[in-house]
Amino acid sequence: MKVGIVGAGMVGSAAGYALALRGGASHVVLVDRSAALAAAQAEDIAHAVPFAHPCRVEAGDYAALEGAGLVILAAGVAQKPGESRLSLLSRNAEVFAQVIEGVQKAAPDAMLLVASNPVDVMTEIALRASGLPAARVIGSGTILDTARFRSLIAGHLGIAPQSVHAYVLGEHGDSEVLAWASARAGSEPVARFAAQVGAALTDEVRARIDEGVRRAAYRIIEGKGATWYGIGAGLARIVQAVRDDQRAVLSVSIVTPGVEGVSDVALSLPRVVGRDGVVATLMPELAADEAAALKRSAELLKETASQLV
Ligand code: ADP
């Protein structure tokens, strides 16, 4: 599958690199407002290809996206000193309007995979701007938070993260919800598994894991200014689910008709992802406090998105 990436900054280029290393695409085209940056990133990534999987990597303008099955949207502008979140959002909404127009001229049927933050609201903006069905405008959402959650639970239990099934729901951000009540290790509820291996999930352990997931981005930003490798790999994972029609269950964001009484809001839930985008959505079993937190998260996102209209 040919994959376009608009925005060849840290996140866009990390996604291109992860796609090349994983063999997630046959052809990757990088587009950026700065043609020189896109060209440099494409050349750098192309030099990794001889050590990885066959993949054509190049830079181009929007016309070069023709034939792309999926386009990753990683373009955005940085926050100016003192700028409010809402003003930043409005500027990024303008960027997306331009970008999506360019993408759709060349590749009207391409699925859109939104990476720019705040990803849930940007997913809703992309849906509105594109006119595509909601199932084909996917935000990376909590794919990475879910990966962090699984890996911290797995570390505590001394098992592989692949054997942990647990999701982070709602906003990709401060109001996200770690769904403990439905978390499983093997086929067992995590608490039962933990008791059997003598690694009890005490309140203290849960709080440590919660903090580890919720504060991860802040810690990384403090150390290196931004995050890109993890999300780059997460984006490549979503692309592979689409390309191979895997019907993998991934926590990604799309505009959802109703969540905890909140209508038409983009947020993450476990969703079945394949060739046609999101083909089904799961509502995990939630504890009362988790359901309340998911409702708050949905309300918050709805409120932010409505301010943009
Ligand atoms: P991140 O860390 O999210 O990747 P960056 O600032 O590194 O952030 O990357 C964002 C990229 O988006 C930049 O390379 C910038 O040139 C690009 N960009 C911004 N506006 C547009 C636009 N209208 N069209 C294409 N690319 C854009």
mmCIF file of C-alpha atoms and ligand atoms in Angstrom:
data_model
loop_
_atom_site.group_PDB
_atom_site.id
_atom_site.type_symbol
_atom_site.label_atom_id
_atom_site.label_comp_id
_atom_site.label_asym_id
_atom_site.label_seq_id
_atom_site.Cartn_x
_atom_site.Cartn_y
_atom_site.Cartn_z
ATOM 1 C CA MET A 1 0.000 0.000 0.000
ATOM 2 C CA LYS A 2 1.147 3.511 -0.781
ATOM 3 C CA VAL A 3 1.114 5.652 2.361
ATOM 4 C CA GLY A 4 1.323 9.423 2.413
ATOM 5 C CA ILE A 5 2.589 11.420 5.366
ATOM 6 C CA VAL A 6 1.793 15.125 5.527
ATOM 7 C CA GLY A 7 4.000 16.835 8.085
ATOM 8 C CA ALA A 8 7.573 15.573 7.971
ATOM 9 C CA GLY A 9 8.506 16.834 11.425
ATOM 10 C CA MET A 10 9.474 14.539 14.289
ATOM 11 C CA VAL A 11 6.226 12.555 14.443
ATOM 12 C CA GLY A 12 5.686 12.269 10.691
ATOM 13 C CA SER A 13 9.257 11.199 10.014
ATOM 14 C CA ALA A 14 9.248 8.738 12.932
ATOM 15 C CA ALA A 15 6.117 7.179 11.432
ATOM 16 C CA GLY A 16 7.844 6.925 8.043
ATOM 17 C CA TYR A 17 10.904 5.350 9.650
ATOM 18 C CA ALA A 18 8.776 2.850 11.611
ATOM 19 C CA LEU A 19 6.860 1.955 8.442
ATOM 20 C CA ALA A 20 10.113 1.341 6.583
ATOM 21 C CA LEU A 21 11.575 -0.794 9.398
ATOM 22 C CA ARG A 22 8.388 -2.822 9.928
ATOM 23 C CA GLY A 23 7.691 -3.317 6.235
ATOM 24 C CA GLY A 24 4.377 -1.564 6.730
ATOM 25 C CA ALA A 25 4.128 0.053 3.299
ATOM 26 C CA SER A 26 5.430 -0.523 -0.219
ATOM 27 C CA HIS A 27 5.764 3.191 -0.902
ATOM 28 C CA VAL A 28 5.959 6.161 1.478
ATOM 29 C CA VAL A 29 5.585 9.767 0.312
ATOM 30 C CA LEU A 30 6.473 12.618 2.660
ATOM 31 C CA VAL A 31 4.898 16.030 2.115
ATOM 32 C CA ASP A 32 5.686 19.152 4.131
ATOM 33 C CA ARG A 33 5.253 22.892 3.861
ATOM 34 C CA SER A 34 9.050 22.827 3.881
ATOM 35 C CA ALA A 35 9.959 20.845 0.762
ATOM 36 C CA ALA A 36 13.597 20.790 1.890
ATOM 37 C CA LEU A 37 12.671 19.139 5.192
ATOM 38 C CA ALA A 38 10.491 16.525 3.480
ATOM 39 C CA ALA A 39 13.289 15.751 1.006
ATOM 40 C CA ALA A 40 15.900 15.419 3.761
ATOM 41 C CA GLN A 41 13.703 13.179 5.911
ATOM 42 C CA ALA A 42 12.807 10.991 2.914
ATOM 43 C CA GLU A 43 16.450 10.577 1.947
ATOM 44 C CA ASP A 44 17.464 9.735 5.517
ATOM 45 C CA ILE A 45 14.665 7.165 5.915
ATOM 46 C CA ALA A 46 15.426 5.692 2.465
ATOM 47 C CA HIS A 47 18.947 4.947 3.694
ATOM 48 C CA ALA A 48 17.482 2.661 6.376
ATOM 49 C CA VAL A 49 15.602 0.628 3.755
ATOM 50 C CA PRO A 50 18.593 -1.562 2.696
ATOM 51 C CA PHE A 51 18.694 -2.756 6.330
ATOM 52 C CA ALA A 52 14.946 -3.360 6.492
ATOM 53 C CA HIS A 53 12.176 -4.203 4.018
ATOM 54 C CA PRO A 54 11.747 -3.179 0.396
ATOM 55 C CA CYS A 55 9.972 0.181 0.389
ATOM 56 C CA ARG A 56 10.169 3.213 -1.880
ATOM 57 C CA VAL A 57 10.555 6.360 0.202
ATOM 58 C CA GLU A 58 10.368 9.786 -1.404
ATOM 59 C CA ALA A 59 9.296 13.352 -0.838
ATOM 60 C CA GLY A 60 6.779 15.120 -3.016
ATOM 61 C CA ASP A 61 4.000 17.628 -3.271
ATOM 62 C CA TYR A 62 0.327 16.816 -2.801
ATOM 63 C CA ALA A 63 0.036 15.477 -6.365
ATOM 64 C CA ALA A 64 2.519 12.747 -5.400
ATOM 65 C CA LEU A 65 -0.099 11.336 -3.010
ATOM 66 C CA GLU A 66 -2.142 10.030 -5.929
ATOM 67 C CA GLY A 67 -2.994 6.380 -5.359
ATOM 68 C CA ALA A 68 -2.295 6.481 -1.608
ATOM 69 C CA GLY A 69 -4.553 4.133 0.359
ATOM 70 C CA LEU A 70 -3.937 6.008 3.573
ATOM 71 C CA VAL A 71 -2.473 9.387 4.499
ATOM 72 C CA ILE A 72 -1.053 10.143 7.931
ATOM 73 C CA LEU A 73 -1.719 13.723 9.021
ATOM 74 C CA ALA A 74 1.142 14.856 11.232
ATOM 75 C CA ALA A 75 1.279 18.526 10.239
ATOM 76 C CA GLY A 76 0.867 21.219 12.804
ATOM 77 C CA VAL A 77 2.157 24.479 14.156
ATOM 78 C CA ALA A 78 3.818 24.903 17.527
ATOM 79 C CA GLN A 79 2.300 26.812 20.434
ATOM 80 C CA LYS A 80 3.493 30.452 20.572
ATOM 81 C CA PRO A 81 4.617 31.711 23.978
ATOM 82 C CA GLY A 82 1.525 32.668 25.962
ATOM 83 C CA GLU A 83 -0.857 31.298 23.332
ATOM 84 C CA SER A 84 -4.024 29.632 24.620
ATOM 85 C CA ARG A 85 -4.787 26.026 23.766
ATOM 86 C CA LEU A 86 -7.877 27.140 21.914
ATOM 87 C CA SER A 87 -5.997 29.643 19.756
ATOM 88 C CA LEU A 88 -3.433 26.961 18.923
ATOM 89 C CA LEU A 89 -6.266 24.608 18.066
ATOM 90 C CA SER A 90 -7.860 27.150 15.711
ATOM 91 C CA ARG A 91 -4.549 27.618 13.923
ATOM 92 C CA ASN A 92 -4.105 23.881 13.599
ATOM 93 C CA ALA A 93 -7.683 23.552 12.334
ATOM 94 C CA GLU A 94 -6.731 25.988 9.549
ATOM 95 C CA VAL A 95 -3.635 23.927 8.746
ATOM 96 C CA PHE A 96 -5.807 20.797 8.528
ATOM 97 C CA ALA A 97 -8.351 22.483 6.243
ATOM 98 C CA GLN A 98 -5.530 23.310 3.781
ATOM 99 C CA VAL A 99 -3.822 19.962 4.147
ATOM 100 C CA ILE A 100 -6.986 17.912 3.682
ATOM 101 C CA GLU A 101 -7.957 19.888 0.604
ATOM 102 C CA GLY A 102 -4.548 19.105 -0.890
ATOM 103 C CA VAL A 103 -4.736 15.435 0.056
ATOM 104 C CA GLN A 104 -8.241 14.953 -1.299
ATOM 105 C CA LYS A 105 -7.459 16.527 -4.667
ATOM 106 C CA ALA A 106 -4.828 13.857 -5.210
ATOM 107 C CA ALA A 107 -6.273 10.933 -3.231
ATOM 108 C CA PRO A 108 -9.994 11.477 -2.630
ATOM 109 C CA ASP A 109 -10.580 7.999 -1.226
ATOM 110 C CA ALA A 110 -7.527 7.749 1.018
ATOM 111 C CA MET A 111 -8.210 6.863 4.615
ATOM 112 C CA LEU A 112 -6.942 9.565 6.997
ATOM 113 C CA LEU A 113 -4.861 8.701 10.057
ATOM 114 C CA VAL A 114 -4.592 11.719 12.340
ATOM 115 C CA ALA A 115 -1.524 12.115 14.553
ATOM 116 C CA SER A 116 -1.453 15.862 15.275
ATOM 117 C CA ASN A 117 -2.382 16.872 18.814
ATOM 118 C CA PRO A 118 -4.762 17.329 20.512
ATOM 119 C CA VAL A 119 -5.468 14.220 18.483
ATOM 120 C CA ASP A 120 -9.129 13.645 19.376
ATOM 121 C CA VAL A 121 -10.240 17.156 18.469
ATOM 122 C CA MET A 122 -8.016 17.131 15.366
ATOM 123 C CA THR A 123 -9.719 13.873 14.334
ATOM 124 C CA GLU A 124 -13.087 15.571 14.564
ATOM 125 C CA ILE A 125 -11.766 18.531 12.559
ATOM 126 C CA ALA A 126 -10.415 16.137 9.919
ATOM 127 C CA LEU A 127 -13.767 14.372 9.720
ATOM 128 C CA ARG A 128 -15.618 17.638 9.220
ATOM 129 C CA ALA A 129 -13.114 18.939 6.659
ATOM 130 C CA SER A 130 -12.927 15.715 4.657
ATOM 131 C CA GLY A 131 -16.554 14.650 4.439
ATOM 132 C CA LEU A 132 -15.374 11.025 4.656
ATOM 133 C CA PRO A 133 -17.281 8.455 6.731
ATOM 134 C CA ALA A 134 -16.229 8.481 10.414
ATOM 135 C CA ALA A 135 -14.838 4.942 10.115
ATOM 136 C CA ARG A 136 -12.203 6.209 7.647
ATOM 137 C CA VAL A 137 -10.905 9.157 9.682
ATOM 138 C CA ILE A 138 -8.951 7.571 12.499
ATOM 139 C CA GLY A 139 -6.959 9.306 15.211
ATOM 140 C CA SER A 140 -4.014 7.538 16.853
ATOM 141 C CA GLY A 141 -5.828 8.337 20.113
ATOM 142 C CA THR A 142 -4.694 6.238 23.046
ATOM 143 C CA ILE A 143 -2.847 3.574 21.055
ATOM 144 C CA LEU A 144 0.346 4.556 22.832
ATOM 145 C CA ASP A 145 -1.223 5.037 26.289
ATOM 146 C CA THR A 146 -2.654 1.532 25.938
ATOM 147 C CA ALA A 147 0.793 0.186 25.033
ATOM 148 C CA ARG A 148 2.305 1.916 28.079
ATOM 149 C CA PHE A 149 -0.491 0.566 30.326
ATOM 150 C CA ARG A 150 0.039 -2.998 29.107
ATOM 151 C CA SER A 151 3.762 -2.815 29.444
ATOM 152 C CA LEU A 152 3.608 -1.514 33.034
ATOM 153 C CA ILE A 153 1.073 -4.184 34.086
ATOM 154 C CA ALA A 154 3.188 -6.831 32.351
ATOM 155 C CA GLY A 155 6.321 -5.608 34.104
ATOM 156 C CA HIS A 156 4.611 -5.878 37.484
ATOM 157 C CA LEU A 157 3.309 -9.390 36.759
ATOM 158 C CA GLY A 158 6.565 -10.544 35.171
ATOM 159 C CA ILE A 159 4.917 -11.532 31.881
ATOM 160 C CA ALA A 160 5.025 -10.394 28.246
ATOM 161 C CA PRO A 161 3.014 -7.256 27.398
ATOM 162 C CA GLN A 162 1.441 -9.254 24.533
ATOM 163 C CA SER A 163 -0.247 -11.427 27.195
ATOM 164 C CA VAL A 164 -1.940 -8.408 28.772
ATOM 165 C CA HIS A 165 -5.232 -7.131 27.370
ATOM 166 C CA ALA A 166 -6.083 -3.745 28.809
ATOM 167 C CA TYR A 167 -7.105 -0.429 27.288
ATOM 168 C CA VAL A 168 -6.824 3.266 27.951
ATOM 169 C CA LEU A 169 -10.077 4.963 26.946
ATOM 170 C CA GLY A 170 -11.344 8.464 26.253
ATOM 171 C CA GLU A 171 -9.110 11.441 25.571
ATOM 172 C CA HIS A 172 -5.460 11.046 24.623
ATOM 173 C CA GLY A 173 -4.505 13.409 27.415
ATOM 174 C CA ASP A 174 -5.096 14.271 31.027
ATOM 175 C CA SER A 175 -8.672 12.966 31.287
ATOM 176 C CA GLU A 176 -7.886 9.526 29.857
ATOM 177 C CA VAL A 177 -9.270 6.481 31.660
ATOM 178 C CA LEU A 178 -7.267 3.380 32.520
ATOM 179 C CA ALA A 179 -9.804 0.580 32.268
ATOM 180 C CA TRP A 180 -8.695 -1.648 35.153
ATOM 181 C CA ALA A 181 -12.006 -3.472 35.600
ATOM 182 C CA SER A 182 -11.762 -5.114 32.170
ATOM 183 C CA ALA A 183 -7.984 -5.679 32.199
ATOM 184 C CA ARG A 184 -6.935 -9.291 31.627
ATOM 185 C CA ALA A 185 -3.669 -11.200 31.876
ATOM 186 C CA GLY A 186 -3.945 -14.370 29.855
ATOM 187 C CA SER A 187 -7.662 -15.026 30.254
ATOM 188 C CA GLU A 188 -7.814 -13.939 33.895
ATOM 189 C CA PRO A 189 -8.775 -10.613 35.445
ATOM 190 C CA VAL A 190 -5.443 -8.940 36.241
ATOM 191 C CA ALA A 191 -6.054 -8.898 39.997
ATOM 192 C CA ARG A 192 -6.637 -12.673 40.043
ATOM 193 C CA PHE A 193 -3.554 -13.291 37.915
ATOM 194 C CA ALA A 194 -1.552 -10.999 40.196
ATOM 195 C CA ALA A 195 -2.666 -12.896 43.306
ATOM 196 C CA GLN A 196 -1.700 -16.224 41.719
ATOM 197 C CA VAL A 197 1.838 -15.094 40.932
ATOM 198 C CA GLY A 198 2.281 -13.371 44.300
ATOM 199 C CA ALA A 199 2.444 -9.846 42.852
ATOM 200 C CA ALA A 200 -0.667 -8.286 44.378
ATOM 201 C CA LEU A 201 -2.098 -5.254 42.593
ATOM 202 C CA THR A 202 -2.271 -3.037 45.656
ATOM 203 C CA ASP A 203 -3.633 0.513 45.530
ATOM 204 C CA GLU A 204 -0.061 1.694 45.598
ATOM 205 C CA VAL A 205 0.915 -0.428 42.582
ATOM 206 C CA ARG A 206 -2.143 0.750 40.655
ATOM 207 C CA ALA A 207 -1.362 4.368 41.484
ATOM 208 C CA ARG A 208 2.221 3.897 40.291
ATOM 209 C CA ILE A 209 1.044 2.364 37.009
ATOM 210 C CA ASP A 210 -1.578 5.085 36.579
ATOM 211 C CA GLU A 211 1.045 7.760 37.066
ATOM 212 C CA GLY A 212 3.447 5.929 34.760
ATOM 213 C CA VAL A 213 0.911 5.957 31.937
ATOM 214 C CA ARG A 214 -0.588 9.381 32.515
ATOM 215 C CA ARG A 215 2.663 11.294 33.033
ATOM 216 C CA ALA A 216 4.779 9.504 30.405
ATOM 217 C CA ALA A 217 4.523 12.232 27.775
ATOM 218 C CA TYR A 218 5.324 14.934 30.342
ATOM 219 C CA ARG A 219 8.439 13.072 31.471
ATOM 220 C CA ILE A 220 9.681 12.568 27.918
ATOM 221 C CA ILE A 221 8.992 16.185 26.976
ATOM 222 C CA GLU A 222 10.934 17.324 30.019
ATOM 223 C CA GLY A 223 13.938 15.289 28.925
ATOM 224 C CA LYS A 224 13.907 15.780 25.142
ATOM 225 C CA GLY A 225 11.335 18.410 24.250
ATOM 226 C CA ALA A 226 8.806 16.204 22.446
ATOM 227 C CA THR A 227 7.864 12.574 21.852
ATOM 228 C CA TRP A 228 8.097 10.783 18.519
ATOM 229 C CA TYR A 229 9.433 7.193 18.507
ATOM 230 C CA GLY A 230 6.569 5.596 20.417
ATOM 231 C CA ILE A 231 3.855 7.347 18.435
ATOM 232 C CA GLY A 232 5.717 6.690 15.182
ATOM 233 C CA ALA A 233 5.611 2.957 15.911
ATOM 234 C CA GLY A 234 1.952 3.184 16.985
ATOM 235 C CA LEU A 235 1.040 4.863 13.693
ATOM 236 C CA ALA A 236 2.872 2.163 11.745
ATOM 237 C CA ARG A 237 0.955 -0.477 13.741
ATOM 238 C CA ILE A 238 -2.384 1.079 12.723
ATOM 239 C CA VAL A 239 -1.286 1.292 9.071
ATOM 240 C CA GLN A 240 -0.452 -2.431 9.085
ATOM 241 C CA ALA A 241 -3.858 -3.313 10.536
ATOM 242 C CA VAL A 242 -5.451 -1.427 7.629
ATOM 243 C CA ARG A 243 -3.103 -2.659 4.915
ATOM 244 C CA ASP A 244 -3.440 -6.333 5.859
ATOM 245 C CA ASP A 245 -7.133 -6.097 6.818
ATOM 246 C CA GLN A 246 -6.066 -7.549 10.173
ATOM 247 C CA ARG A 247 -9.185 -6.650 12.121
ATOM 248 C CA ALA A 248 -6.910 -6.023 15.070
ATOM 249 C CA VAL A 249 -8.485 -4.610 18.231
ATOM 250 C CA LEU A 250 -6.708 -1.298 18.843
ATOM 251 C CA SER A 251 -7.594 1.693 20.984
ATOM 252 C CA VAL A 252 -7.980 4.465 18.420
ATOM 253 C CA SER A 253 -10.087 7.586 18.145
ATOM 254 C CA ILE A 254 -12.979 8.189 15.771
ATOM 255 C CA VAL A 255 -16.074 10.360 16.038
ATOM 256 C CA THR A 256 -18.471 8.109 17.920
ATOM 257 C CA PRO A 257 -22.263 8.486 17.901
ATOM 258 C CA GLY A 258 -22.752 8.081 21.647
ATOM 259 C CA VAL A 259 -20.489 7.452 24.652
ATOM 260 C CA GLU A 260 -21.827 7.583 28.211
ATOM 261 C CA GLY A 261 -24.630 9.875 27.062
ATOM 262 C CA VAL A 262 -22.361 12.212 25.072
ATOM 263 C CA SER A 263 -23.148 12.324 21.349
ATOM 264 C CA ASP A 264 -20.812 12.650 18.355
ATOM 265 C CA VAL A 265 -17.481 12.947 20.069
ATOM 266 C CA ALA A 266 -14.049 11.744 18.954
ATOM 267 C CA LEU A 267 -12.322 9.612 21.577
ATOM 268 C CA SER A 268 -10.672 6.255 21.972
ATOM 269 C CA LEU A 269 -12.352 2.943 22.628
ATOM 270 C CA PRO A 270 -11.172 -0.528 21.625
ATOM 271 C CA ARG A 271 -12.025 -0.767 17.947
ATOM 272 C CA VAL A 272 -11.688 -3.402 15.253
ATOM 273 C CA VAL A 273 -9.411 -1.980 12.557
ATOM 274 C CA GLY A 274 -9.119 -3.365 9.043
ATOM 275 C CA ARG A 275 -9.129 -2.453 5.359
ATOM 276 C CA ASP A 276 -12.279 -0.355 5.684
ATOM 277 C CA GLY A 277 -11.019 1.493 8.743
ATOM 278 C CA VAL A 278 -12.904 1.019 11.998
ATOM 279 C CA VAL A 279 -15.347 -1.824 11.376
ATOM 280 C CA ALA A 280 -16.601 -2.246 14.954
ATOM 281 C CA THR A 281 -16.318 -0.609 18.370
ATOM 282 C CA LEU A 282 -16.292 -2.344 21.738
ATOM 283 C CA MET A 283 -17.540 -0.891 24.988
ATOM 284 C CA PRO A 284 -15.545 -2.632 27.720
ATOM 285 C CA GLU A 285 -17.106 -3.546 31.033
ATOM 286 C CA LEU A 286 -16.429 -0.560 33.293
ATOM 287 C CA ALA A 287 -16.469 -0.017 37.053
ATOM 288 C CA ALA A 288 -18.762 2.828 38.155
ATOM 289 C CA ASP A 289 -15.843 5.237 38.694
ATOM 290 C CA GLU A 290 -14.386 4.350 35.290
ATOM 291 C CA ALA A 291 -17.723 4.983 33.561
ATOM 292 C CA ALA A 292 -17.999 8.347 35.322
ATOM 293 C CA ALA A 293 -14.446 9.247 34.297
ATOM 294 C CA LEU A 294 -15.143 8.252 30.678
ATOM 295 C CA LYS A 295 -18.247 10.446 30.700
ATOM 296 C CA ARG A 296 -16.187 13.383 32.026
ATOM 297 C CA SER A 297 -13.532 12.793 29.374
ATOM 298 C CA ALA A 298 -16.183 12.698 26.614
ATOM 299 C CA GLU A 299 -17.843 15.871 27.934
ATOM 300 C CA LEU A 300 -14.529 17.686 28.037
ATOM 301 C CA LEU A 301 -13.701 16.736 24.443
ATOM 302 C CA LYS A 302 -17.171 17.648 23.273
ATOM 303 C CA GLU A 303 -16.894 21.050 24.940
ATOM 304 C CA THR A 304 -13.498 21.781 23.311
ATOM 305 C CA ALA A 305 -14.686 20.687 19.860
ATOM 306 C CA SER A 306 -17.854 22.795 20.141
ATOM 307 C CA GLN A 307 -15.789 25.934 20.851
ATOM 308 C CA LEU A 308 -14.229 25.573 17.419
ATOM 309 C CA VAL A 309 -17.430 25.776 15.400
HETATM 310 P P1 ADP B 1 5.735 17.126 15.712
HETATM 311 O O1 ADP B 1 6.661 16.963 16.860
HETATM 312 O O2 ADP B 1 4.279 17.091 16.064
HETATM 313 O O3 ADP B 1 6.053 16.242 14.550
HETATM 314 P P2 ADP B 1 6.960 19.257 14.199
HETATM 315 O O4 ADP B 1 6.911 20.741 14.376
HETATM 316 O O5 ADP B 1 8.264 18.532 14.264
HETATM 317 O O6 ADP B 1 5.922 18.650 15.240
HETATM 318 O O7 ADP B 1 6.303 18.891 12.784
HETATM 319 C C1 ADP B 1 5.179 19.489 12.249
HETATM 320 C C2 ADP B 1 5.427 19.649 10.757
HETATM 321 O O8 ADP B 1 4.234 20.117 10.122
HETATM 322 C C3 ADP B 1 6.533 20.660 10.416
HETATM 323 O O9 ADP B 1 7.539 20.017 9.668
HETATM 324 C C4 ADP B 1 5.802 21.732 9.582
HETATM 325 O O10 ADP B 1 6.596 22.245 8.533
HETATM 326 C C5 ADP B 1 4.621 20.947 9.042
HETATM 327 N N1 ADP B 1 3.512 21.819 8.628
HETATM 328 C C6 ADP B 1 2.962 22.859 9.286
HETATM 329 N N2 ADP B 1 1.972 23.427 8.555
HETATM 330 C C7 ADP B 1 1.887 22.713 7.410
HETATM 331 C C8 ADP B 1 1.064 22.794 6.246
HETATM 332 N N3 ADP B 1 0.113 23.711 6.136
HETATM 333 N N4 ADP B 1 1.271 21.889 5.271
HETATM 334 C C9 ADP B 1 2.218 20.952 5.380
HETATM 335 N N5 ADP B 1 3.026 20.808 6.450
HETATM 336 C C10 ADP B 1 2.870 21.686 7.441
#
